[in-house]
Short mmCIF file of C-alpha atoms and ligand atoms in Angstrom, two decimals:
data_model
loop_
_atom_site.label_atom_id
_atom_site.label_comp_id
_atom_site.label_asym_id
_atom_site.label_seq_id
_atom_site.Cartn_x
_atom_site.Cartn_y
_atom_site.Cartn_z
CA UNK A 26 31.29 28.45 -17.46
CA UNK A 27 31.87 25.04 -18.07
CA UNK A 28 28.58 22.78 -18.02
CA UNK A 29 27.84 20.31 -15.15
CA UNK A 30 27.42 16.57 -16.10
CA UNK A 31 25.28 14.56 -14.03
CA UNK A 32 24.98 10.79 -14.17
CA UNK A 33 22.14 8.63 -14.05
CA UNK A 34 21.53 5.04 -13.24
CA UNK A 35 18.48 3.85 -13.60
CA UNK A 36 17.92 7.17 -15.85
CA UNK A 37 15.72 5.24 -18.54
CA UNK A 38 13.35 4.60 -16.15
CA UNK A 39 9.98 6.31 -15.72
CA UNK A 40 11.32 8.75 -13.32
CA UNK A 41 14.65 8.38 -14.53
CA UNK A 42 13.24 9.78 -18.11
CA UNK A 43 11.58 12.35 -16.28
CA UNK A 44 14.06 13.86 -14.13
CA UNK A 45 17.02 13.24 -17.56
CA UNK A 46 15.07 15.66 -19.34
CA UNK A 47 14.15 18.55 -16.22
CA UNK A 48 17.63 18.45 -15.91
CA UNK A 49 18.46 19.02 -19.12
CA UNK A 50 16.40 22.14 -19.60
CA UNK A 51 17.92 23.47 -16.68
CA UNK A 52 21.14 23.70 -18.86
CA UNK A 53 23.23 20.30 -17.46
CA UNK A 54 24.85 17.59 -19.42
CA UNK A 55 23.36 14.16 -18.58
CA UNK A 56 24.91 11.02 -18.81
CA UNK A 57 22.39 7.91 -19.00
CA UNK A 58 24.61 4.65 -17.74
CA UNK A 59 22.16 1.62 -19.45
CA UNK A 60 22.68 -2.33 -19.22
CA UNK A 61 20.80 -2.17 -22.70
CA UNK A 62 21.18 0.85 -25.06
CA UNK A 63 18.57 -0.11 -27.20
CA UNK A 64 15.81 0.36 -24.68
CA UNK A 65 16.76 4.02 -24.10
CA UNK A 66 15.22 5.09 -27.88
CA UNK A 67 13.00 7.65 -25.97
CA UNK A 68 16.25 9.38 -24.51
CA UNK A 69 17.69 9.82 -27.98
CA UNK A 70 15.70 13.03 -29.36
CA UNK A 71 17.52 15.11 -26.60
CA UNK A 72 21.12 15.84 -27.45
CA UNK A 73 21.50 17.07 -23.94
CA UNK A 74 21.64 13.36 -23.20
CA UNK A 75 24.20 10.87 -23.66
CA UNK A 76 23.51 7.34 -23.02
CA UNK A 77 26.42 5.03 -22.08
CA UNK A 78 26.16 1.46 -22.26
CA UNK A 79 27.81 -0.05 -19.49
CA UNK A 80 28.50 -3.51 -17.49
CA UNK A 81 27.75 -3.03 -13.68
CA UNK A 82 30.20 -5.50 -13.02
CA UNK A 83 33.19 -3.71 -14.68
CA UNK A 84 34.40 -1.67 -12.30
CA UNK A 85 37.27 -0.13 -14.82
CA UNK A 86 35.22 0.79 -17.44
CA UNK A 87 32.53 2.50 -14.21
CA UNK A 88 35.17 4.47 -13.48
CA UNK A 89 36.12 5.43 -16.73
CA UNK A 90 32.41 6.20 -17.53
CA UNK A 91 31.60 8.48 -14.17
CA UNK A 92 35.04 10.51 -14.92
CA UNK A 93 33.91 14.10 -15.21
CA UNK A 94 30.43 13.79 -13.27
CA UNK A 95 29.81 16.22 -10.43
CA UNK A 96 26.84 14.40 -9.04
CA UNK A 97 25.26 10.95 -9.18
CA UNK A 98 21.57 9.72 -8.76
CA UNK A 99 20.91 6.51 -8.58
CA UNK A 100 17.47 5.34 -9.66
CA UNK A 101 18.17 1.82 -9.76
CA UNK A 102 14.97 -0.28 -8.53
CA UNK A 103 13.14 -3.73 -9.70
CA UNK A 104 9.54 -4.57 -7.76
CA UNK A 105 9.74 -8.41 -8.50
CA UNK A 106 12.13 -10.77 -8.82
CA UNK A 107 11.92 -14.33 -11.06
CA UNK A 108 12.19 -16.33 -7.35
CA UNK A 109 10.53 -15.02 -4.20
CA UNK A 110 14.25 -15.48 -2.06
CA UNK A 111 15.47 -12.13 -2.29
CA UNK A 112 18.70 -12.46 -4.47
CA UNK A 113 18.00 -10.52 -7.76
CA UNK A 114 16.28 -7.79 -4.67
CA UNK A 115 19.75 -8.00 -3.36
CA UNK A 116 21.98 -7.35 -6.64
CA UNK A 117 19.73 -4.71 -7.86
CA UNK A 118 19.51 -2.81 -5.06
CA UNK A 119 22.65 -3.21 -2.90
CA UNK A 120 26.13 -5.17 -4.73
CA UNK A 121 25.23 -2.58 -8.21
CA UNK A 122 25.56 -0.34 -5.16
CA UNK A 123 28.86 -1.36 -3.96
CA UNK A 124 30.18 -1.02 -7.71
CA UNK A 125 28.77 2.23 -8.11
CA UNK A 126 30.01 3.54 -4.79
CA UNK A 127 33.86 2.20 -5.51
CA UNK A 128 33.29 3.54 -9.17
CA UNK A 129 32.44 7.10 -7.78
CA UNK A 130 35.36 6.91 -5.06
CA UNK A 131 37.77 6.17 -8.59
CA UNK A 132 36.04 9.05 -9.93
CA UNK A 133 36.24 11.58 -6.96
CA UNK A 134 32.40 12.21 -7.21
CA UNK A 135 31.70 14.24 -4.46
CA UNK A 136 27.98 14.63 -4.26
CA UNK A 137 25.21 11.35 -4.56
CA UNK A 138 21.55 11.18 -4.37
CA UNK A 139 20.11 7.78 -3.91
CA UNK A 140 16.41 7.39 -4.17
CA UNK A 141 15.10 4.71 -2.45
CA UNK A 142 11.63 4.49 -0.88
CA UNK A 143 9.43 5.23 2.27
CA UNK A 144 9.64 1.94 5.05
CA UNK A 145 12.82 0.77 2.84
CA UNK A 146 14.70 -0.98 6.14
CA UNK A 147 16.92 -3.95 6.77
CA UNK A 148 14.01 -5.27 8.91
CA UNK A 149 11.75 -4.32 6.73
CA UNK A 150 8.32 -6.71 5.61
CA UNK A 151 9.61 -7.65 2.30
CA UNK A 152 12.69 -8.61 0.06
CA UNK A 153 12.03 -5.39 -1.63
CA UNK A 154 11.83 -2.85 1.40
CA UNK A 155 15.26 -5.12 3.26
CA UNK A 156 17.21 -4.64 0.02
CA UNK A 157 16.33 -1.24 -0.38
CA UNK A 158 16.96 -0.48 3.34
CA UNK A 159 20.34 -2.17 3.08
CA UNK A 160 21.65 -0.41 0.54
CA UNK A 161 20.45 2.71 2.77
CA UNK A 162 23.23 1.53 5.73
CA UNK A 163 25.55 0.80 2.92
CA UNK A 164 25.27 3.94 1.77
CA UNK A 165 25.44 5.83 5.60
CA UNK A 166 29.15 2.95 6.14
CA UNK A 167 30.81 4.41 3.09
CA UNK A 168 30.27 8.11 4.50
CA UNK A 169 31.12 6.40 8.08
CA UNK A 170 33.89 4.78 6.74
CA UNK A 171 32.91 1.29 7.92
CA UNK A 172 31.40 -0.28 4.56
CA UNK A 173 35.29 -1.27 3.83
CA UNK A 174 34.68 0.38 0.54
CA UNK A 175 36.86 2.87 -0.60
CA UNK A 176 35.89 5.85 1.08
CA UNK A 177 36.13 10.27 1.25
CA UNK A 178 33.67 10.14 -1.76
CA UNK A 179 30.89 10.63 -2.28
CA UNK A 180 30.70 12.69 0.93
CA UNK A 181 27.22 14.51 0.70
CA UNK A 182 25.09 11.90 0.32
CA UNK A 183 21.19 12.17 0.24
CA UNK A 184 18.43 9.06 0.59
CA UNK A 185 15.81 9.90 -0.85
CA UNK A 186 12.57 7.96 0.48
CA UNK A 187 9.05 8.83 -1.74
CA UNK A 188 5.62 7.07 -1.38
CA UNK A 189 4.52 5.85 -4.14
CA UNK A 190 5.29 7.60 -7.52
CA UNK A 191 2.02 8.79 -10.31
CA UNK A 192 2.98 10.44 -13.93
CA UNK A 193 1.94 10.16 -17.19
CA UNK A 194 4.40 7.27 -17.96
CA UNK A 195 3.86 5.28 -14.28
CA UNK A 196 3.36 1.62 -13.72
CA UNK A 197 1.58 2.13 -10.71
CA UNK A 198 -2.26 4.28 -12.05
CA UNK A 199 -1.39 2.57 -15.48
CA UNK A 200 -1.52 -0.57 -14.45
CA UNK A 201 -4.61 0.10 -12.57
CA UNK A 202 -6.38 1.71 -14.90
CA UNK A 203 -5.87 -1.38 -17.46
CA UNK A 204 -7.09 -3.77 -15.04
CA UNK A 205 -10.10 -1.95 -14.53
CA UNK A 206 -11.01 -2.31 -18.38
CA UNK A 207 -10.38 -6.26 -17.75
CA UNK A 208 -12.73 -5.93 -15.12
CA UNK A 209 -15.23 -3.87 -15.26
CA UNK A 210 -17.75 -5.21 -12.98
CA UNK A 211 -15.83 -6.20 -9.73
CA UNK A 212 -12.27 -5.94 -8.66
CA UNK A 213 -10.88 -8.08 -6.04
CA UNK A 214 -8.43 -5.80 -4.07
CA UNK A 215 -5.95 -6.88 -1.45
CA UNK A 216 -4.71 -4.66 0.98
CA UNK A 217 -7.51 -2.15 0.13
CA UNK A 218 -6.98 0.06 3.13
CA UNK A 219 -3.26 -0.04 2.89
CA UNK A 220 -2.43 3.84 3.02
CA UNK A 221 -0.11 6.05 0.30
CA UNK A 222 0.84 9.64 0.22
CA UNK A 223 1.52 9.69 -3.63
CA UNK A 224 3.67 12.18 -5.08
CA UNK A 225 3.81 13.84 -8.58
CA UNK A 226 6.80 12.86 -10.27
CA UNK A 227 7.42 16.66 -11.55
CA UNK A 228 7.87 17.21 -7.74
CA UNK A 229 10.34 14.67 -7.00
CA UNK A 230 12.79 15.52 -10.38
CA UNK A 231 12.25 19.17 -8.84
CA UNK A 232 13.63 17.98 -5.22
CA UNK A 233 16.46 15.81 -6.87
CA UNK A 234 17.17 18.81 -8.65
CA UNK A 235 17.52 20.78 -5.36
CA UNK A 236 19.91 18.08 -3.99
CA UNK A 237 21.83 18.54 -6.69
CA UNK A 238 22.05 22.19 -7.10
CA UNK A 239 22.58 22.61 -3.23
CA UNK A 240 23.20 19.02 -1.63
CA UNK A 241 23.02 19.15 2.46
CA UNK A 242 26.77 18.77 3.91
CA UNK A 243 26.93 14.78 5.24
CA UNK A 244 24.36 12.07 4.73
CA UNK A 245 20.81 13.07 4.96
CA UNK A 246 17.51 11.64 4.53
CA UNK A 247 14.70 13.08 2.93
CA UNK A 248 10.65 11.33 3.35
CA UNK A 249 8.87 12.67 0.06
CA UNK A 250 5.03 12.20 0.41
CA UNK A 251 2.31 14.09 -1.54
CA UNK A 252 -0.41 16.39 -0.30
CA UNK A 253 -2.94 13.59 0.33
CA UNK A 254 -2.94 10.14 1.60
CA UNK A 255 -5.27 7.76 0.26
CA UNK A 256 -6.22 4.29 1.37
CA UNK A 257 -5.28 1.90 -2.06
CA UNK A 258 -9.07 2.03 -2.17
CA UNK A 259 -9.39 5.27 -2.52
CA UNK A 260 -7.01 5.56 -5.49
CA UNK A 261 -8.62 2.76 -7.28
CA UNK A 262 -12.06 4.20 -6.85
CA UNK A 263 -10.36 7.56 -8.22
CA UNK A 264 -9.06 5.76 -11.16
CA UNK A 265 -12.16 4.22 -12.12
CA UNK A 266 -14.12 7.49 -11.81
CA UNK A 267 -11.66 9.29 -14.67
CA UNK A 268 -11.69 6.34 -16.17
CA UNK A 269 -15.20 5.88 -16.69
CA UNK A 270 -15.62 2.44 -14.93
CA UNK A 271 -18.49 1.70 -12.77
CA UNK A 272 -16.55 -1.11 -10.90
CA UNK A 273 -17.20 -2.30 -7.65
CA UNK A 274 -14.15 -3.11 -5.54
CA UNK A 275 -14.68 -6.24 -3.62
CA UNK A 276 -11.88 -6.34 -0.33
CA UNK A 277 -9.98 -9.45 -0.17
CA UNK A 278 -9.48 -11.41 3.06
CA UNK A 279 -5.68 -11.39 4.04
CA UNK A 280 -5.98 -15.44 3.02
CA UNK A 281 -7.67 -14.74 0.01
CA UNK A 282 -4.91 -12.03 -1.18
CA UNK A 283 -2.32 -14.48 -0.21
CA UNK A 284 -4.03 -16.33 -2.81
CA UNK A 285 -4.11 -13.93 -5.47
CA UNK A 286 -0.72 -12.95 -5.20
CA UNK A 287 0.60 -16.47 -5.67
CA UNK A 288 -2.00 -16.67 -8.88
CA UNK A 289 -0.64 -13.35 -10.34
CA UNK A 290 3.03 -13.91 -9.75
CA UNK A 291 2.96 -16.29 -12.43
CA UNK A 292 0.93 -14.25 -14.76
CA UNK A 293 2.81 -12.98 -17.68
CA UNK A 294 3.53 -9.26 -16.63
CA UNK A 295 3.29 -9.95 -12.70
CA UNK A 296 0.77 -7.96 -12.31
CA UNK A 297 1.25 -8.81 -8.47
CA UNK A 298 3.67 -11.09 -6.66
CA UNK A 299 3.99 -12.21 -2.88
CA UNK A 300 6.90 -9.37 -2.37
CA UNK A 301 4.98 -7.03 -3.49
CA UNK A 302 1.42 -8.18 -0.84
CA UNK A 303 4.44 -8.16 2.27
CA UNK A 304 5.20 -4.23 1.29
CA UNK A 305 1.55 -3.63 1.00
CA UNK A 306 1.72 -4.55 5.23
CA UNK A 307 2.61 -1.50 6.10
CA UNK A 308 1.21 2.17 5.35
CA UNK A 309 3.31 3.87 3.09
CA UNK A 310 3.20 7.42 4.40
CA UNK A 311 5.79 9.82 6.12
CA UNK A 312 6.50 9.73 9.56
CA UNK A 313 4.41 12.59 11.58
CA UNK A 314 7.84 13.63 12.58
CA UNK A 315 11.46 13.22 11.76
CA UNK A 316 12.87 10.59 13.99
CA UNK A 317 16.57 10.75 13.68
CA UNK A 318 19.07 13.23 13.11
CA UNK A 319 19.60 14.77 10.09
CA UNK A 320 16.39 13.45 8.92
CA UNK A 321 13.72 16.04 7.05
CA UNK A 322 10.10 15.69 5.52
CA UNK A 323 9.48 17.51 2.51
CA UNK A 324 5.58 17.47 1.47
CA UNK A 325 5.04 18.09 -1.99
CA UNK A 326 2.13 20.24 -3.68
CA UNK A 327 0.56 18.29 -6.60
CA UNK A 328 -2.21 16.63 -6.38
CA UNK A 329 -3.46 13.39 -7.53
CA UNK A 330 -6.82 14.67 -8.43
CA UNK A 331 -5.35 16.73 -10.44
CA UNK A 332 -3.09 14.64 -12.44
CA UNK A 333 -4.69 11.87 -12.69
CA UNK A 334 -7.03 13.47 -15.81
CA UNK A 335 -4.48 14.67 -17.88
CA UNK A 336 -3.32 11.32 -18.97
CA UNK A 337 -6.16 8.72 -17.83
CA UNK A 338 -8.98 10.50 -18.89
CA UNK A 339 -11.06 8.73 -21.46
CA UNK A 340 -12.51 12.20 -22.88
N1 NAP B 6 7.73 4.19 -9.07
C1 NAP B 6 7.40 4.28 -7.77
O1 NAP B 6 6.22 4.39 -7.40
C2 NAP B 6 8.50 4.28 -6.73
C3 NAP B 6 8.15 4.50 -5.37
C4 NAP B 6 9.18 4.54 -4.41
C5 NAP B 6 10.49 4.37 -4.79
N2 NAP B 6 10.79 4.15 -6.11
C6 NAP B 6 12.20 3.99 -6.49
O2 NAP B 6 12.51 4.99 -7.44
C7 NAP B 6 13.48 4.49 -8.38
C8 NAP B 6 12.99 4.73 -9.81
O3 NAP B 6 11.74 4.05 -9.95
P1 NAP B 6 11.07 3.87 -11.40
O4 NAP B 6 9.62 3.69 -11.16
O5 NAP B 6 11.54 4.94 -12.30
O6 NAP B 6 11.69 2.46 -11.84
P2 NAP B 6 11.79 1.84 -13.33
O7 NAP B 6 10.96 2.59 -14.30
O8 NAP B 6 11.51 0.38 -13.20
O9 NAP B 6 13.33 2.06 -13.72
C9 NAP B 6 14.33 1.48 -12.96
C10 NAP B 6 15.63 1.42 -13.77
O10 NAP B 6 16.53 0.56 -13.06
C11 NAP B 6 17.37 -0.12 -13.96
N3 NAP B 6 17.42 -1.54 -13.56
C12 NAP B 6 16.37 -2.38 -13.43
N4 NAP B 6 16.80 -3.59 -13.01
C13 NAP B 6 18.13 -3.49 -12.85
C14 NAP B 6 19.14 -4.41 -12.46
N5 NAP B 6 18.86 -5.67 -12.15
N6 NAP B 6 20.41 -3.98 -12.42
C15 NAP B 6 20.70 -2.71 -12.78
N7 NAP B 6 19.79 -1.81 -13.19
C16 NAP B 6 18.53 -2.19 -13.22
C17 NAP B 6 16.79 0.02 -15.36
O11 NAP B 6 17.74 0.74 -16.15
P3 NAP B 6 18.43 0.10 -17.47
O12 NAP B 6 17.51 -0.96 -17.97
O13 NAP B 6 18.54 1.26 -18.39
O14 NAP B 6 19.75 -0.43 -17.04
C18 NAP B 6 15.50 0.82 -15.15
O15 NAP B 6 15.35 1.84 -16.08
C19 NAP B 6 13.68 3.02 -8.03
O16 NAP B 6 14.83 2.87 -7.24
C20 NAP B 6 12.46 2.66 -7.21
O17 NAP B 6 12.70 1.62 -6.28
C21 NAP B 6 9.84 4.11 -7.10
#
């Protein structure tokens, strides 16, 4: 039988690297479309993999590249931009989109998985969660036919909405656990009781997997959460157990973490950024129950607790 290809963008991301090599151990061929082929060294080793450099804005040589692909996941996704106005939110997330989508129309793709996250709306609190929600309706035009995009493919399209995402090679836990080192006393938190239903990586490549292997007829959307929500809190309290940190975490006032996050957005790194303190305004959990058609809630099994040792642990 002849083998499957499946194209990634966004594919030498952290989840991207994760789900590029579960699929190739399930026997596919993956194709890794990259702005920069050098940063894609850790993709290399697996000769499952093929990493195409590509320009987002060539819609030819898209075409060309997604010839042969029976499904496409798109894991495209920044968390900060160089201005706080939106634009660079709304050319990751939504025109790369509109290339993509005429790209896999050339290409008669017929099946797409988009992963995008939980609140993502076009009213949403932040540049991040708008973008990410627009490029949700672009996706539901195309399959409507009113996007004025080429349309008839993709035509089973699934949005993919997780909480926030923990693994070995995350930003999120990572991140958290480095600050605590640079502050091991007290760390000022904003949005401390903000609340997240994180889920294991390994269980979203598996669901992506699931889409692919048997994608749901139309467009559908899928809220990924965890077992367990935690309030931000909690999960930095659970860090700094594993980690070995006796840090107390002091809760900012919502004027004092307005503060902060205009301090740390011009911190090499952005640690934190003014985008990122308007997504924190909401809880990021699933709904308690699916609110429009066609929408599901699939709660994953792993838990943080868990995890969390097998790669923070200073033992
Ligand atoms: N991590 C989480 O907790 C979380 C939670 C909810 C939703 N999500 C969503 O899940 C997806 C994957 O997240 P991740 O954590 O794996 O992200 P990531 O590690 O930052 O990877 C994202 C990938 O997007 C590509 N990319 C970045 N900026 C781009 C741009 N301006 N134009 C085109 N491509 C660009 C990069 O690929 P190249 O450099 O190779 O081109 C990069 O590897 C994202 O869509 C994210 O929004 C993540």
């Amino acid at each position: 039988m002849k083998q499957k290809v499946i194209g990634l963008f966004g594919g030498s991301g952290f989840v991207g690297q994760s789900l590029a090599f579960f699929l190739a151990k399930q026997g596919y061929a993956i194709r890794v479309f990259t702005r920069r082929r050098k940063d894609t060294r850790h993709l290399w080793m697996n000769t499952s993999i093929e990493i195409i450099e590509i320009d987002l804005e060539n819609q030819k040589h898209l075409a060309e590249a997604l010839s042969g692909c029976s499904s496409i996941v798109n894991l495209i996704g920044i968390l900060n931009e160089k201005k706080d106005n939106g634009k660079e939110f709304i050319h990751a997330h939504v025109r790369t989109l509109e290339n993509i989508l005429s790209a896999c129309a050339a290409a008669r793709i017929s099946n797409f998985v988009q992963i995008s996250a939980l609140n993502a709306d076009v009213n949403g609190n932040s540049f991040y969660l708008k973008s990410k929600g627009l490029a949700e309706d672009l996706l539901k035009n195309t399959f409507n036919n009113s996007s004025g995009l080429p349309t008839a493919f993709p035509n089973n399209i699934t949005i993919i909405k997780p909480s926030v995402i923990f693994g070995d090679k995350d930003v999120f836990t990572n991140k958290f656990a480095s600050l605590l080192k640079y502050m091991p006393l007290f760390f000022p938190l904003a949005k401390g009781d903000v609340k997240f239903q994180p889920v294991y990586v390994g269980d979203l490549t598996a669901l992506i997997f699931k889409c692919i292997e048997k994608p749901d007829q139309g467009v559908s959307t899928i809220h990924v959460g965890g077992p367990e929500i935690y309030t931000l809190k909690e999960i930095l309290s659970l860090i700094a157990d594993i980690t070995g940190q006796k840090t107390t975490v002091i809760p900012l006032s919502n004027f004092l973490s307005c503060l902060q996050a205009n301090f740390l957005e011009y911190v090499p790194g952005k640690p934190f950024s003014r985008d990122n303190l308007r997504s924190l305004s909401k809880d990021s959990i699933c709904p308690s129950s699916a609110t429009t058609t066609g929408e599901r809630i699939e709660i994953q099994s792993t838990s943080m607790k868990n995890i969390l040792p097998t790669y923070l642990s200073s033992e």
